Coordinates of C-alpha atoms in Angstrom, one line a residue:
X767 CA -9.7 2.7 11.0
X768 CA -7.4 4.6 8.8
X769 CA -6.1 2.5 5.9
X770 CA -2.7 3.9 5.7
X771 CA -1.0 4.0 1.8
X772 CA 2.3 4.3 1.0
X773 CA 4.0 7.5 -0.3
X774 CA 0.8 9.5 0.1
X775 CA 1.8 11.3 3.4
X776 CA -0.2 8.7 5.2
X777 CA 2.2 8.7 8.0
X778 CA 1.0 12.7 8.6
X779 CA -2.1 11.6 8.4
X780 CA -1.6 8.5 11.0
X781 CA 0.3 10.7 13.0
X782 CA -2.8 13.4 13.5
X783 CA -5.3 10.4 13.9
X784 CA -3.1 9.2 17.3
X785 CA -2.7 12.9 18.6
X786 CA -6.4 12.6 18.4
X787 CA -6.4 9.2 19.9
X788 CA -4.5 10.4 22.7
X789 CA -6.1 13.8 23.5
X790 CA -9.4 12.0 23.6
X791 CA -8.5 9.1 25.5
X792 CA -9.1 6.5 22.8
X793 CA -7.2 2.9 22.5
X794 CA -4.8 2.7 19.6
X795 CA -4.4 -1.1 18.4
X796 CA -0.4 -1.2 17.9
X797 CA 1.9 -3.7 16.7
X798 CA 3.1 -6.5 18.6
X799 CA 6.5 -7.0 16.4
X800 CA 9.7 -5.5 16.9
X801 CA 8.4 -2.6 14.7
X802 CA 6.8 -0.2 16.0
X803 CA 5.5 1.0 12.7
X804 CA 3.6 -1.6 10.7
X805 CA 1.8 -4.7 11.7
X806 CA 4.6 -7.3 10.3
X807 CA 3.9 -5.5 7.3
X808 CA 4.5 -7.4 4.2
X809 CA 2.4 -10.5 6.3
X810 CA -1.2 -10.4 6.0
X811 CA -2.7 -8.4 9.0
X812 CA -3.5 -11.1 12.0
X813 CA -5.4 -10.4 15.3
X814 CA -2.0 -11.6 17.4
X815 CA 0.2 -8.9 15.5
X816 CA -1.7 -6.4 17.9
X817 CA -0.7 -5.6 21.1
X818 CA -3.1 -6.8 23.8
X819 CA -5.3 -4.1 25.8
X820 CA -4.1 -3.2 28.9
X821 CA -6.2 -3.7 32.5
X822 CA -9.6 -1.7 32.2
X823 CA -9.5 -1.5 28.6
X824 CA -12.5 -3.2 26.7
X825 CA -11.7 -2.4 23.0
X826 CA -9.7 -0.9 20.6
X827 CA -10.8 2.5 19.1
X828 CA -8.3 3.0 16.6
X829 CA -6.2 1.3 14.0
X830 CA -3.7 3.2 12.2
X831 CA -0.1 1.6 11.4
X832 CA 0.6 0.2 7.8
X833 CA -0.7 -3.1 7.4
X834 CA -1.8 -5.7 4.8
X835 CA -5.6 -5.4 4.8
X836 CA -7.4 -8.6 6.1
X837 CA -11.2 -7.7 6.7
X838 CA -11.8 -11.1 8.6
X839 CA -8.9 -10.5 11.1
X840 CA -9.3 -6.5 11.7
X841 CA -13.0 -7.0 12.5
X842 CA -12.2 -9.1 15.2
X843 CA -10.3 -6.1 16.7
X844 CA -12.6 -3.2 15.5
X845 CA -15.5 -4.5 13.8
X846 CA -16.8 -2.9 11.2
X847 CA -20.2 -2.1 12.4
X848 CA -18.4 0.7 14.7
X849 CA -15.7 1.7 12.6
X850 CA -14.8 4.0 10.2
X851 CA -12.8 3.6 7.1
X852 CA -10.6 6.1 5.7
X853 CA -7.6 5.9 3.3

């Protein structure tokens, strides 16, 4: 779980963590809006703002778009007895 910031070059940062994502064949939780960017960013983060895993996926290995932090919701999608924190 990156914890993106604003005006910190997060989104260089976010954009090395999906390269990763996609060389290693990891499942990136993205938005369900209209924008592709943030998670209806300035709403607080909700489980149905992600976009739901496709057929023969079983979880979500990576969060990484800007968001408002709500630990209750994200640990439904990556709990955080697996994940990783960074910001």
């Amino acid at each position: 779980m990156f914890m993106k910031t604003h005006k910190t070059a997060s989104t260089s940062v976010m954009n090395i963590i999906e390269r990763y994502a996609v060389k290693h064949n990891l499942t990136i939780a993205l938005p369900n809006g209209g924008n592709a960017d943030q998670f209806d960013y300035p709403n607080p983060f909700h489980e149905r703002m992600v976009f739901p895993l496709l057929h023969g996926q079983d979880r979500y290995d990576v969060i990484c778009h800007h968001m408002r932090f709500n630990s209750q919701q994200v640990n439904k999608i990556l709990p955080r007895h697996v994940a990783k924190y960074v910001t």
